[in-house]
Amino acid sequence: MKNFIFISPNFPTNYWHFCHELKANGMNVLGIGDQAYDTLLPELQASLTEYYKVNSMENYDEVYRAVAFFIHKYGRIDWLESNNEYWLEKDAQLRTDFHITSGFQTSDMARIKYKSGMKPYYQAVGIPTAKYHIVDDLAGCQKFIAEVGYPVIVKPDNGVGASRTYKLKNEAQLVDFLKEIEGETTGAIYIMEEFVNATVNSYDAIINSNSEPVFETGNVTVTSIMDVVNNSDTSIYYIQKNLPEDIKKAGRATVKSFGVKNRFVHFEFFRLDEDHEGLGKKGDVIALEVNMRPSGGISPDMMNYANSTNVYKIWADMICFDKTELNAGEHYYCAFAGRRDERDYALSDEEVKAKYGDKLVMVERVAKALSGAMGDQMYIARLSTEEEKNQYYVDLCKEK
């Protein structure tokens, strides 16, 4: 029996499904987390062979000892994974330290975690990337902005989500930003990029050991995550009913360029909303960033609803058998709307439920750790047509 260590299997809470499907395929599933065992979801408890509680997942020595304990008790570890961006580097360090070769190693992190390090791999397969500058001093930034013009986007070169992302529109804002980061204690390196007027389209796929997709889908982010986080906007995105061929082509090329194997991935691309000199024409696809893990939060569930399938099983089948017999069924748009408690919406909670009825597949509160990017109350609907999807967003986002 093969051994799989799942790092922090309790968050997000829906990740118990990954563990369940691994166990159903005959894996020993060994969990490491900082939550007390008796407070784990019963479904997660039932999916784990054993669970090792550490005081802090941030303490590498503790997590290291947990892995060593499992090796001593169960033997060779075949897989170690969290499927979580936050732990990507720690996963790689543990694999490297314990010679677990079935995933990314510490030496891979520069190209898959640093936005500047990603760009050559896109360019190698002909996918354009925005011009960039590693933030240094005022003079260096001014020189770059003289080339690309305002506004510019600034964010950590190694960052998760849209936190600490800024849109600088003039020199006063640039000066303020540079003063602000002078006082930071994180030591973060920032990347400055030319602003691109575009809509984010993703390529979401489960990739086998030959860098081939066994499942593909994708989403469209209707509002900028940066704006959602910084302005507390309503969060809206949807899984596409059918993945466009140009996104599929770009995604597959990116998989090959980055050497992705045995992973669930979430690659983000820009589809240009207008012609952009040096990048392309309106409608063209250009690079944004790679994420070597599933799209966050409840996105895997949304993929299931959109494709009438089970991505948790497909992923576990890829891990255990390098293929799956599970096919996608009828396709839909799966539309997410994350509303804010402080906003006064035209349709109340009761009115939304009354209007959309059984088309609503999930209505829940958003976990506090995810609410910055996803809103406080989420409504997810499965819809057959683009017209239905568009009206849904009018209804859910309109304010009094």
mmCIF file of C-alpha atoms in Angstrom:
data_model
loop_
_atom_site.group_PDB
_atom_site.id
_atom_site.type_symbol
_atom_site.label_atom_id
_atom_site.label_comp_id
_atom_site.label_asym_id
_atom_site.label_seq_id
_atom_site.Cartn_x
_atom_site.Cartn_y
_atom_site.Cartn_z
ATOM 1 C CA MET A 1 0.000 0.000 0.000
ATOM 2 C CA LYS A 2 1.353 3.426 -0.965
ATOM 3 C CA ASN A 3 1.637 6.275 1.518
ATOM 4 C CA PHE A 4 0.382 9.809 0.910
ATOM 5 C CA ILE A 5 1.065 12.620 3.394
ATOM 6 C CA PHE A 6 -1.546 15.355 3.080
ATOM 7 C CA ILE A 7 -0.326 18.624 4.580
ATOM 8 C CA SER A 8 -3.068 20.650 6.331
ATOM 9 C CA PRO A 9 -5.958 18.524 5.002
ATOM 10 C CA ASN A 10 -8.454 20.472 7.115
ATOM 11 C CA PHE A 11 -8.224 23.748 5.164
ATOM 12 C CA PRO A 12 -10.082 24.544 3.060
ATOM 13 C CA THR A 13 -12.698 22.293 4.645
ATOM 14 C CA ASN A 14 -13.741 20.801 1.291
ATOM 15 C CA TYR A 15 -10.282 19.249 0.920
ATOM 16 C CA TRP A 16 -11.502 16.212 2.853
ATOM 17 C CA HIS A 17 -12.820 15.065 -0.534
ATOM 18 C CA PHE A 18 -9.255 14.703 -1.834
ATOM 19 C CA CYS A 19 -8.396 12.498 1.153
ATOM 20 C CA HIS A 20 -11.596 10.479 0.785
ATOM 21 C CA GLU A 21 -10.898 9.672 -2.867
ATOM 22 C CA LEU A 22 -7.270 8.737 -2.145
ATOM 23 C CA LYS A 23 -8.406 6.319 0.557
ATOM 24 C CA ALA A 24 -11.083 4.887 -1.756
ATOM 25 C CA ASN A 25 -8.274 4.153 -4.235
ATOM 26 C CA GLY A 26 -6.327 2.199 -1.625
ATOM 27 C CA MET A 27 -3.870 4.810 -0.353
ATOM 28 C CA ASN A 28 -2.677 5.225 3.222
ATOM 29 C CA VAL A 29 -3.635 8.865 3.812
ATOM 30 C CA LEU A 30 -1.577 10.479 6.573
ATOM 31 C CA GLY A 31 -2.557 13.977 7.679
ATOM 32 C CA ILE A 32 -0.439 16.667 9.339
ATOM 33 C CA GLY A 33 -2.165 19.759 10.706
ATOM 34 C CA ASP A 34 -2.443 22.111 13.653
ATOM 35 C CA GLN A 35 -6.149 21.569 14.358
ATOM 36 C CA ALA A 36 -7.171 19.202 17.150
ATOM 37 C CA TYR A 37 -8.199 15.822 15.794
ATOM 38 C CA ASP A 38 -11.562 15.733 17.534
ATOM 39 C CA THR A 39 -12.536 19.045 15.887
ATOM 40 C CA LEU A 40 -11.855 17.800 12.342
ATOM 41 C CA LEU A 41 -14.841 17.119 10.112
ATOM 42 C CA PRO A 42 -16.037 13.542 10.650
ATOM 43 C CA GLU A 43 -15.663 12.974 6.911
ATOM 44 C CA LEU A 44 -11.980 13.945 7.136
ATOM 45 C CA GLN A 45 -11.389 11.757 10.177
ATOM 46 C CA ALA A 46 -12.864 8.813 8.300
ATOM 47 C CA SER A 47 -10.601 9.485 5.307
ATOM 48 C CA LEU A 48 -7.304 9.522 7.229
ATOM 49 C CA THR A 49 -5.287 6.470 8.232
ATOM 50 C CA GLU A 50 -3.610 8.591 10.897
ATOM 51 C CA TYR A 51 -3.366 12.263 11.840
ATOM 52 C CA TYR A 52 -0.395 13.998 13.465
ATOM 53 C CA LYS A 53 -1.174 17.278 15.225
ATOM 54 C CA VAL A 54 1.557 19.923 15.427
ATOM 55 C CA ASN A 55 1.355 23.092 17.499
ATOM 56 C CA SER A 56 2.128 25.297 14.502
ATOM 57 C CA MET A 57 2.314 24.521 10.805
ATOM 58 C CA GLU A 58 4.705 27.478 10.552
ATOM 59 C CA ASN A 59 7.267 25.587 12.660
ATOM 60 C CA TYR A 60 9.221 23.585 10.098
ATOM 61 C CA ASP A 61 10.974 21.447 12.727
ATOM 62 C CA GLU A 62 7.625 20.247 14.060
ATOM 63 C CA VAL A 63 6.322 19.352 10.628
ATOM 64 C CA TYR A 64 9.644 17.708 9.764
ATOM 65 C CA ARG A 65 9.377 15.503 12.871
ATOM 66 C CA ALA A 66 5.806 14.581 11.906
ATOM 67 C CA VAL A 67 6.978 13.377 8.480
ATOM 68 C CA ALA A 68 9.849 11.453 10.087
ATOM 69 C CA PHE A 69 7.369 9.777 12.452
ATOM 70 C CA PHE A 70 5.208 8.629 9.563
ATOM 71 C CA ILE A 71 8.236 7.281 7.682
ATOM 72 C CA HIS A 72 9.323 5.350 10.773
ATOM 73 C CA LYS A 73 5.830 3.876 11.192
ATOM 74 C CA TYR A 74 4.664 3.340 7.612
ATOM 75 C CA GLY A 75 7.836 3.255 5.542
ATOM 76 C CA ARG A 76 8.598 5.093 2.320
ATOM 77 C CA ILE A 77 6.420 8.122 1.544
ATOM 78 C CA ASP A 78 5.276 8.078 -2.068
ATOM 79 C CA TRP A 79 3.528 11.454 -2.166
ATOM 80 C CA LEU A 80 3.480 14.604 -0.056
ATOM 81 C CA GLU A 81 1.075 17.399 -0.991
ATOM 82 C CA SER A 82 -1.136 20.163 0.406
ATOM 83 C CA ASN A 83 -2.783 21.382 -2.824
ATOM 84 C CA ASN A 84 -2.454 24.788 -1.170
ATOM 85 C CA GLU A 85 -0.486 27.800 -2.433
ATOM 86 C CA TYR A 86 0.433 28.873 1.091
ATOM 87 C CA TRP A 87 2.335 25.654 1.798
ATOM 88 C CA LEU A 88 3.848 25.186 -1.670
ATOM 89 C CA GLU A 89 7.380 26.050 -0.602
ATOM 90 C CA LYS A 90 7.154 24.033 2.608
ATOM 91 C CA ASP A 91 5.855 21.044 0.636
ATOM 92 C CA ALA A 92 8.860 21.330 -1.681
ATOM 93 C CA GLN A 93 11.310 21.621 1.207
ATOM 94 C CA LEU A 94 9.877 18.517 2.880
ATOM 95 C CA ARG A 95 10.036 16.552 -0.378
ATOM 96 C CA THR A 96 13.639 17.652 -0.896
ATOM 97 C CA ASP A 97 14.707 16.871 2.665
ATOM 98 C CA PHE A 98 13.077 13.418 2.637
ATOM 99 C CA HIS A 99 13.890 12.549 -1.013
ATOM 100 C CA ILE A 100 10.238 12.328 -2.050
ATOM 101 C CA THR A 101 10.593 12.742 -5.805
ATOM 102 C CA SER A 102 6.929 12.774 -6.888
ATOM 103 C CA GLY A 103 6.546 16.556 -6.751
ATOM 104 C CA PHE A 104 8.317 19.898 -7.000
ATOM 105 C CA GLN A 105 11.591 20.313 -5.104
ATOM 106 C CA THR A 106 13.109 23.391 -3.477
ATOM 107 C CA SER A 107 15.148 24.017 -6.640
ATOM 108 C CA ASP A 108 11.908 24.424 -8.632
ATOM 109 C CA MET A 109 10.518 27.275 -6.546
ATOM 110 C CA ALA A 110 12.156 30.174 -8.385
ATOM 111 C CA ARG A 111 10.240 29.509 -11.585
ATOM 112 C CA ILE A 112 6.883 28.560 -10.079
ATOM 113 C CA LYS A 113 6.580 30.982 -7.149
ATOM 114 C CA TYR A 114 8.259 34.185 -8.380
ATOM 115 C CA LYS A 115 6.298 36.157 -10.965
ATOM 116 C CA SER A 116 9.497 37.454 -12.563
ATOM 117 C CA GLY A 117 10.842 33.899 -12.762
ATOM 118 C CA MET A 118 7.742 32.682 -14.606
ATOM 119 C CA LYS A 119 8.069 35.031 -17.560
ATOM 120 C CA PRO A 120 10.867 33.258 -19.488
ATOM 121 C CA TYR A 121 8.882 29.999 -19.437
ATOM 122 C CA TYR A 122 5.870 31.689 -21.016
ATOM 123 C CA GLN A 123 8.042 33.427 -23.566
ATOM 124 C CA ALA A 124 9.705 30.125 -24.484
ATOM 125 C CA VAL A 125 6.390 28.873 -25.892
ATOM 126 C CA GLY A 126 5.420 32.139 -27.555
ATOM 127 C CA ILE A 127 3.019 33.496 -24.938
ATOM 128 C CA PRO A 128 3.528 37.274 -24.483
ATOM 129 C CA THR A 129 4.165 38.703 -21.008
ATOM 130 C CA ALA A 130 3.790 42.213 -19.624
ATOM 131 C CA LYS A 131 6.949 44.307 -19.270
ATOM 132 C CA TYR A 132 8.233 44.428 -15.704
ATOM 133 C CA HIS A 133 10.717 46.004 -13.344
ATOM 134 C CA ILE A 134 11.901 44.765 -9.960
ATOM 135 C CA VAL A 135 11.214 47.655 -7.589
ATOM 136 C CA ASP A 136 14.409 49.311 -6.441
ATOM 137 C CA ASP A 137 14.446 53.079 -5.904
ATOM 138 C CA LEU A 138 12.528 56.103 -7.161
ATOM 139 C CA ALA A 139 14.865 56.731 -10.082
ATOM 140 C CA GLY A 140 14.701 53.104 -11.254
ATOM 141 C CA CYS A 141 10.915 53.053 -11.072
ATOM 142 C CA GLN A 142 10.619 56.392 -12.846
ATOM 143 C CA LYS A 143 12.806 55.111 -15.678
ATOM 144 C CA PHE A 144 10.556 52.059 -16.141
ATOM 145 C CA ILE A 145 7.361 54.132 -15.980
ATOM 146 C CA ALA A 146 8.767 56.523 -18.557
ATOM 147 C CA GLU A 147 8.831 53.533 -20.911
ATOM 148 C CA VAL A 148 5.369 52.031 -20.171
ATOM 149 C CA GLY A 149 3.413 54.969 -18.706
ATOM 150 C CA TYR A 150 0.974 55.139 -15.810
ATOM 151 C CA PRO A 151 -0.826 53.300 -14.344
ATOM 152 C CA VAL A 152 1.424 50.469 -13.227
ATOM 153 C CA ILE A 153 0.633 47.444 -11.071
ATOM 154 C CA VAL A 154 2.907 46.623 -8.135
ATOM 155 C CA LYS A 155 2.754 43.418 -6.117
ATOM 156 C CA PRO A 156 5.080 41.043 -4.253
ATOM 157 C CA ASP A 157 7.185 39.011 -6.651
ATOM 158 C CA ASN A 158 6.428 36.001 -4.465
ATOM 159 C CA GLY A 159 2.883 36.515 -3.266
ATOM 160 C CA VAL A 160 -0.404 34.706 -2.722
ATOM 161 C CA GLY A 161 -3.616 36.138 -4.164
ATOM 162 C CA ALA A 162 -4.056 39.905 -4.462
ATOM 163 C CA SER A 163 -2.761 40.952 -1.051
ATOM 164 C CA ARG A 164 -0.414 43.962 -1.087
ATOM 165 C CA THR A 165 -1.218 44.669 -4.740
ATOM 166 C CA TYR A 166 -1.315 48.317 -5.815
ATOM 167 C CA LYS A 167 -2.365 50.238 -8.889
ATOM 168 C CA LEU A 168 -0.219 53.368 -9.023
ATOM 169 C CA LYS A 169 -1.686 56.151 -11.171
ATOM 170 C CA ASN A 170 0.797 58.993 -10.695
ATOM 171 C CA GLU A 171 4.155 59.934 -9.198
ATOM 172 C CA ALA A 172 2.661 60.992 -5.859
ATOM 173 C CA GLN A 173 1.253 57.498 -5.407
ATOM 174 C CA LEU A 174 4.597 56.018 -6.439
ATOM 175 C CA VAL A 175 6.436 58.059 -3.816
ATOM 176 C CA ASP A 176 3.889 57.073 -1.151
ATOM 177 C CA PHE A 177 4.205 53.416 -2.076
ATOM 178 C CA LEU A 178 8.005 53.481 -1.854
ATOM 179 C CA LYS A 179 7.795 55.129 1.578
ATOM 180 C CA GLU A 180 5.282 52.522 2.719
ATOM 181 C CA ILE A 181 7.398 49.531 1.775
ATOM 182 C CA GLU A 182 10.468 51.089 3.401
ATOM 183 C CA GLY A 183 8.785 50.416 6.719
ATOM 184 C CA GLU A 184 7.841 46.824 5.950
ATOM 185 C CA THR A 185 9.471 44.085 7.976
ATOM 186 C CA THR A 186 8.600 41.269 5.546
ATOM 187 C CA GLY A 187 11.573 41.887 3.289
ATOM 188 C CA ALA A 188 9.320 41.298 0.290
ATOM 189 C CA ILE A 189 10.629 41.990 -3.195
ATOM 190 C CA TYR A 190 8.085 43.804 -5.366
ATOM 191 C CA ILE A 191 7.553 43.520 -9.083
ATOM 192 C CA MET A 192 6.197 46.453 -11.102
ATOM 193 C CA GLU A 193 4.355 45.683 -14.341
ATOM 194 C CA GLU A 194 2.789 47.694 -17.115
ATOM 195 C CA PHE A 195 -0.990 47.919 -16.720
ATOM 196 C CA VAL A 196 -2.950 45.667 -19.046
ATOM 197 C CA ASN A 197 -6.635 46.303 -19.703
ATOM 198 C CA ALA A 198 -7.835 42.717 -19.756
ATOM 199 C CA THR A 199 -10.067 40.050 -18.245
ATOM 200 C CA VAL A 200 -8.582 37.130 -16.327
ATOM 201 C CA ASN A 201 -9.243 33.701 -17.858
ATOM 202 C CA SER A 202 -7.903 30.580 -16.192
ATOM 203 C CA TYR A 203 -6.790 27.174 -17.343
ATOM 204 C CA ASP A 204 -7.566 24.607 -14.663
ATOM 205 C CA ALA A 205 -6.353 21.087 -15.273
ATOM 206 C CA ILE A 206 -5.296 17.818 -13.710
ATOM 207 C CA ILE A 207 -2.008 16.767 -15.301
ATOM 208 C CA ASN A 208 -0.573 13.232 -15.416
ATOM 209 C CA SER A 209 3.028 12.019 -15.307
ATOM 210 C CA ASN A 210 3.464 12.663 -19.049
ATOM 211 C CA SER A 211 2.469 16.338 -18.718
ATOM 212 C CA GLU A 212 -0.871 15.543 -20.366
ATOM 213 C CA PRO A 213 -4.254 16.746 -19.088
ATOM 214 C CA VAL A 214 -6.728 14.150 -17.833
ATOM 215 C CA PHE A 215 -9.250 16.919 -17.098
ATOM 216 C CA GLU A 216 -9.523 20.538 -18.274
ATOM 217 C CA THR A 217 -11.804 23.455 -17.467
ATOM 218 C CA GLY A 218 -11.398 27.180 -16.746
ATOM 219 C CA ASN A 219 -12.950 30.242 -15.192
ATOM 220 C CA VAL A 220 -13.450 33.905 -15.981
ATOM 221 C CA THR A 221 -12.983 36.531 -13.258
ATOM 222 C CA VAL A 222 -15.489 39.266 -14.012
ATOM 223 C CA THR A 223 -14.109 41.750 -11.478
ATOM 224 C CA SER A 224 -10.443 42.227 -10.668
ATOM 225 C CA ILE A 225 -9.408 40.344 -7.529
ATOM 226 C CA MET A 226 -7.239 43.357 -6.712
ATOM 227 C CA ASP A 227 -10.330 45.592 -6.730
ATOM 228 C CA VAL A 228 -12.354 43.053 -4.757
ATOM 229 C CA VAL A 229 -9.711 42.943 -2.034
ATOM 230 C CA ASN A 230 -8.829 46.646 -1.967
ATOM 231 C CA ASN A 231 -12.339 48.083 -2.444
ATOM 232 C CA SER A 232 -14.484 45.362 -0.840
ATOM 233 C CA ASP A 233 -16.295 44.887 -4.148
ATOM 234 C CA THR A 234 -18.700 42.049 -4.812
ATOM 235 C CA SER A 235 -16.670 39.058 -5.986
ATOM 236 C CA ILE A 236 -17.906 37.417 -9.181
ATOM 237 C CA TYR A 237 -16.404 34.698 -11.338
ATOM 238 C CA TYR A 238 -17.689 31.682 -13.182
ATOM 239 C CA ILE A 239 -16.542 28.346 -14.523
ATOM 240 C CA GLN A 240 -16.877 28.386 -18.284
ATOM 241 C CA LYS A 241 -19.416 26.094 -19.886
ATOM 242 C CA ASN A 242 -16.855 25.184 -22.535
ATOM 243 C CA LEU A 243 -13.141 25.986 -22.346
ATOM 244 C CA PRO A 244 -12.110 28.181 -25.325
ATOM 245 C CA GLU A 245 -9.581 26.613 -27.662
ATOM 246 C CA ASP A 246 -7.062 29.475 -27.314
ATOM 247 C CA ILE A 247 -7.018 29.107 -23.513
ATOM 248 C CA LYS A 248 -6.692 25.344 -23.847
ATOM 249 C CA LYS A 249 -3.769 25.773 -26.267
ATOM 250 C CA ALA A 250 -2.020 28.317 -24.015
ATOM 251 C CA GLY A 251 -2.588 26.170 -20.935
ATOM 252 C CA ARG A 252 -1.192 23.026 -22.520
ATOM 253 C CA ALA A 253 1.851 24.888 -23.816
ATOM 254 C CA THR A 254 2.471 26.336 -20.346
ATOM 255 C CA VAL A 255 2.251 22.865 -18.786
ATOM 256 C CA LYS A 256 4.977 21.638 -21.137
ATOM 257 C CA SER A 257 7.192 24.691 -20.651
ATOM 258 C CA PHE A 258 7.106 24.493 -16.858
ATOM 259 C CA GLY A 259 7.539 20.724 -16.849
ATOM 260 C CA VAL A 260 4.366 20.090 -14.852
ATOM 261 C CA LYS A 261 3.679 16.485 -13.868
ATOM 262 C CA ASN A 262 1.156 14.871 -11.521
ATOM 263 C CA ARG A 263 -0.540 18.072 -10.424
ATOM 264 C CA PHE A 264 -3.785 19.966 -10.248
ATOM 265 C CA VAL A 265 -2.977 23.411 -11.685
ATOM 266 C CA HIS A 266 -4.601 26.832 -11.962
ATOM 267 C CA PHE A 267 -2.946 28.996 -14.634
ATOM 268 C CA GLU A 268 -4.120 32.568 -15.119
ATOM 269 C CA PHE A 269 -4.080 34.387 -18.447
ATOM 270 C CA PHE A 270 -5.174 37.830 -19.579
ATOM 271 C CA ARG A 271 -7.596 38.152 -22.481
ATOM 272 C CA LEU A 272 -6.987 41.660 -23.819
ATOM 273 C CA ASP A 273 -9.990 43.996 -23.638
ATOM 274 C CA GLU A 274 -8.304 46.350 -26.113
ATOM 275 C CA ASP A 275 -5.294 46.419 -28.431
ATOM 276 C CA HIS A 276 -2.047 46.726 -26.468
ATOM 277 C CA GLU A 277 1.173 47.654 -28.240
ATOM 278 C CA GLY A 278 3.792 44.961 -27.864
ATOM 279 C CA LEU A 279 1.330 42.401 -26.463
ATOM 280 C CA GLY A 280 -1.422 41.874 -28.996
ATOM 281 C CA LYS A 281 -4.852 42.717 -30.321
ATOM 282 C CA LYS A 282 -8.149 42.835 -28.470
ATOM 283 C CA GLY A 283 -9.172 39.268 -27.596
ATOM 284 C CA ASP A 284 -5.628 37.877 -27.646
ATOM 285 C CA VAL A 285 -4.399 35.722 -24.763
ATOM 286 C CA ILE A 286 -1.268 36.710 -22.834
ATOM 287 C CA ALA A 287 0.385 35.396 -19.671
ATOM 288 C CA LEU A 288 -0.429 36.406 -16.111
ATOM 289 C CA GLU A 289 0.860 33.781 -13.651
ATOM 290 C CA VAL A 290 0.980 30.079 -12.863
ATOM 291 C CA ASN A 291 -0.399 28.527 -9.680
ATOM 292 C CA MET A 292 0.694 24.962 -9.109
ATOM 293 C CA ARG A 293 -2.376 23.964 -7.118
ATOM 294 C CA PRO A 294 -6.155 23.880 -7.564
ATOM 295 C CA SER A 295 -8.065 27.134 -7.870
ATOM 296 C CA GLY A 296 -8.834 28.282 -4.330
ATOM 297 C CA GLY A 297 -11.728 27.827 -1.972
ATOM 298 C CA ILE A 298 -14.789 26.083 -3.347
ATOM 299 C CA SER A 299 -13.649 26.273 -6.988
ATOM 300 C CA PRO A 300 -13.175 22.462 -7.216
ATOM 301 C CA ASP A 301 -16.837 22.026 -6.258
ATOM 302 C CA MET A 302 -17.800 24.582 -8.897
ATOM 303 C CA MET A 303 -15.828 22.610 -11.491
ATOM 304 C CA ASN A 304 -17.877 19.572 -10.513
ATOM 305 C CA TYR A 305 -21.153 21.434 -10.956
ATOM 306 C CA ALA A 306 -20.076 22.936 -14.281
ATOM 307 C CA ASN A 307 -18.870 19.647 -15.731
ATOM 308 C CA SER A 308 -21.162 17.136 -13.985
ATOM 309 C CA THR A 309 -18.133 15.268 -12.674
ATOM 310 C CA ASN A 310 -15.910 14.745 -9.601
ATOM 311 C CA VAL A 311 -12.513 16.448 -9.840
ATOM 312 C CA TYR A 312 -11.506 15.093 -6.425
ATOM 313 C CA LYS A 313 -11.780 11.553 -7.803
ATOM 314 C CA ILE A 314 -10.120 12.491 -11.098
ATOM 315 C CA TRP A 315 -7.168 13.920 -9.158
ATOM 316 C CA ALA A 316 -6.936 10.861 -6.893
ATOM 317 C CA ASP A 317 -7.146 8.580 -9.944
ATOM 318 C CA MET A 318 -4.274 10.538 -11.513
ATOM 319 C CA ILE A 319 -2.210 10.094 -8.334
ATOM 320 C CA CYS A 320 -2.932 6.380 -8.006
ATOM 321 C CA PHE A 321 -3.306 5.202 -11.620
ATOM 322 C CA ASP A 322 -1.988 8.089 -13.773
ATOM 323 C CA LYS A 323 -5.354 8.131 -15.572
ATOM 324 C CA THR A 324 -9.075 8.181 -14.891
ATOM 325 C CA GLU A 325 -12.113 6.462 -16.305
ATOM 326 C CA LEU A 326 -14.410 9.212 -15.028
ATOM 327 C CA ASN A 327 -15.656 11.450 -17.806
ATOM 328 C CA ALA A 328 -17.279 14.873 -17.671
ATOM 329 C CA GLY A 329 -21.037 14.966 -18.162
ATOM 330 C CA GLU A 330 -23.358 17.755 -19.267
ATOM 331 C CA HIS A 331 -21.737 21.193 -19.152
ATOM 332 C CA TYR A 332 -23.070 24.359 -17.497
ATOM 333 C CA TYR A 333 -21.913 27.784 -16.405
ATOM 334 C CA CYS A 334 -21.234 27.638 -12.674
ATOM 335 C CA ALA A 335 -21.504 31.220 -11.412
ATOM 336 C CA PHE A 336 -20.145 32.494 -8.094
ATOM 337 C CA ALA A 337 -21.254 35.736 -6.436
ATOM 338 C CA GLY A 338 -19.685 36.760 -3.132
ATOM 339 C CA ARG A 339 -21.698 39.544 -1.518
ATOM 340 C CA ARG A 340 -20.521 41.910 1.209
ATOM 341 C CA ASP A 341 -22.346 42.295 4.508
ATOM 342 C CA GLU A 342 -21.899 46.072 4.458
ATOM 343 C CA ARG A 343 -23.547 46.550 1.063
ATOM 344 C CA ASP A 344 -27.306 47.071 0.624
ATOM 345 C CA TYR A 345 -28.366 44.829 -2.264
ATOM 346 C CA ALA A 346 -31.581 45.236 -4.239
ATOM 347 C CA LEU A 347 -32.477 41.558 -3.816
ATOM 348 C CA SER A 348 -32.473 40.165 -0.284
ATOM 349 C CA ASP A 349 -31.168 36.731 0.587
ATOM 350 C CA GLU A 350 -34.731 35.377 0.595
ATOM 351 C CA GLU A 351 -35.516 36.966 -2.765
ATOM 352 C CA VAL A 352 -32.391 35.502 -4.367
ATOM 353 C CA LYS A 353 -33.339 32.036 -3.116
ATOM 354 C CA ALA A 354 -36.921 32.448 -4.279
ATOM 355 C CA LYS A 355 -35.927 33.581 -7.778
ATOM 356 C CA TYR A 356 -33.209 31.025 -8.476
ATOM 357 C CA GLY A 357 -34.516 28.045 -6.480
ATOM 358 C CA ASP A 358 -32.890 24.748 -7.419
ATOM 359 C CA LYS A 359 -30.455 26.503 -9.756
ATOM 360 C CA LEU A 360 -28.623 27.541 -6.581
ATOM 361 C CA VAL A 361 -26.285 24.690 -5.777
ATOM 362 C CA MET A 362 -24.540 26.308 -2.809
ATOM 363 C CA VAL A 363 -25.460 29.166 -0.446
ATOM 364 C CA GLU A 364 -23.040 29.559 2.457
ATOM 365 C CA ARG A 365 -21.031 31.939 4.577
ATOM 366 C CA VAL A 366 -17.441 32.384 3.392
ATOM 367 C CA ALA A 367 -14.631 31.415 5.774
ATOM 368 C CA LYS A 368 -13.065 34.533 7.289
ATOM 369 C CA ALA A 369 -9.637 33.626 5.906
ATOM 370 C CA LEU A 370 -11.077 33.763 2.369
ATOM 371 C CA SER A 371 -13.623 36.578 2.705
ATOM 372 C CA GLY A 372 -11.240 39.345 1.604
ATOM 373 C CA ALA A 373 -11.140 37.926 -1.917
ATOM 374 C CA MET A 374 -14.481 36.110 -1.970
ATOM 375 C CA GLY A 375 -16.983 38.221 -0.010
ATOM 376 C CA ASP A 376 -18.937 37.318 3.129
ATOM 377 C CA GLN A 377 -21.915 35.415 1.710
ATOM 378 C CA MET A 378 -21.626 33.262 -1.381
ATOM 379 C CA TYR A 379 -24.259 32.192 -3.862
ATOM 380 C CA ILE A 380 -23.347 29.624 -6.507
ATOM 381 C CA ALA A 381 -25.705 28.832 -9.353
ATOM 382 C CA ARG A 382 -25.602 26.310 -12.192
ATOM 383 C CA LEU A 383 -26.946 27.946 -15.351
ATOM 384 C CA SER A 384 -27.469 26.695 -18.889
ATOM 385 C CA THR A 385 -27.059 29.810 -21.035
ATOM 386 C CA GLU A 386 -24.913 32.918 -21.180
ATOM 387 C CA GLU A 387 -28.071 35.047 -20.958
ATOM 388 C CA GLU A 388 -29.063 33.341 -17.700
ATOM 389 C CA LYS A 389 -25.564 33.817 -16.324
ATOM 390 C CA ASN A 390 -25.489 37.519 -17.179
ATOM 391 C CA GLN A 391 -28.918 38.144 -15.622
ATOM 392 C CA TYR A 392 -27.870 36.273 -12.505
ATOM 393 C CA TYR A 393 -25.026 38.709 -11.970
ATOM 394 C CA VAL A 394 -27.290 41.705 -12.552
ATOM 395 C CA ASP A 395 -29.657 40.368 -9.905
ATOM 396 C CA LEU A 396 -26.998 39.439 -7.361
ATOM 397 C CA CYS A 397 -24.822 42.559 -7.659
ATOM 398 C CA LYS A 398 -27.367 45.367 -8.047
ATOM 399 C CA GLU A 399 -27.544 47.630 -5.012
ATOM 400 C CA LYS A 400 -30.421 49.785 -3.791
#
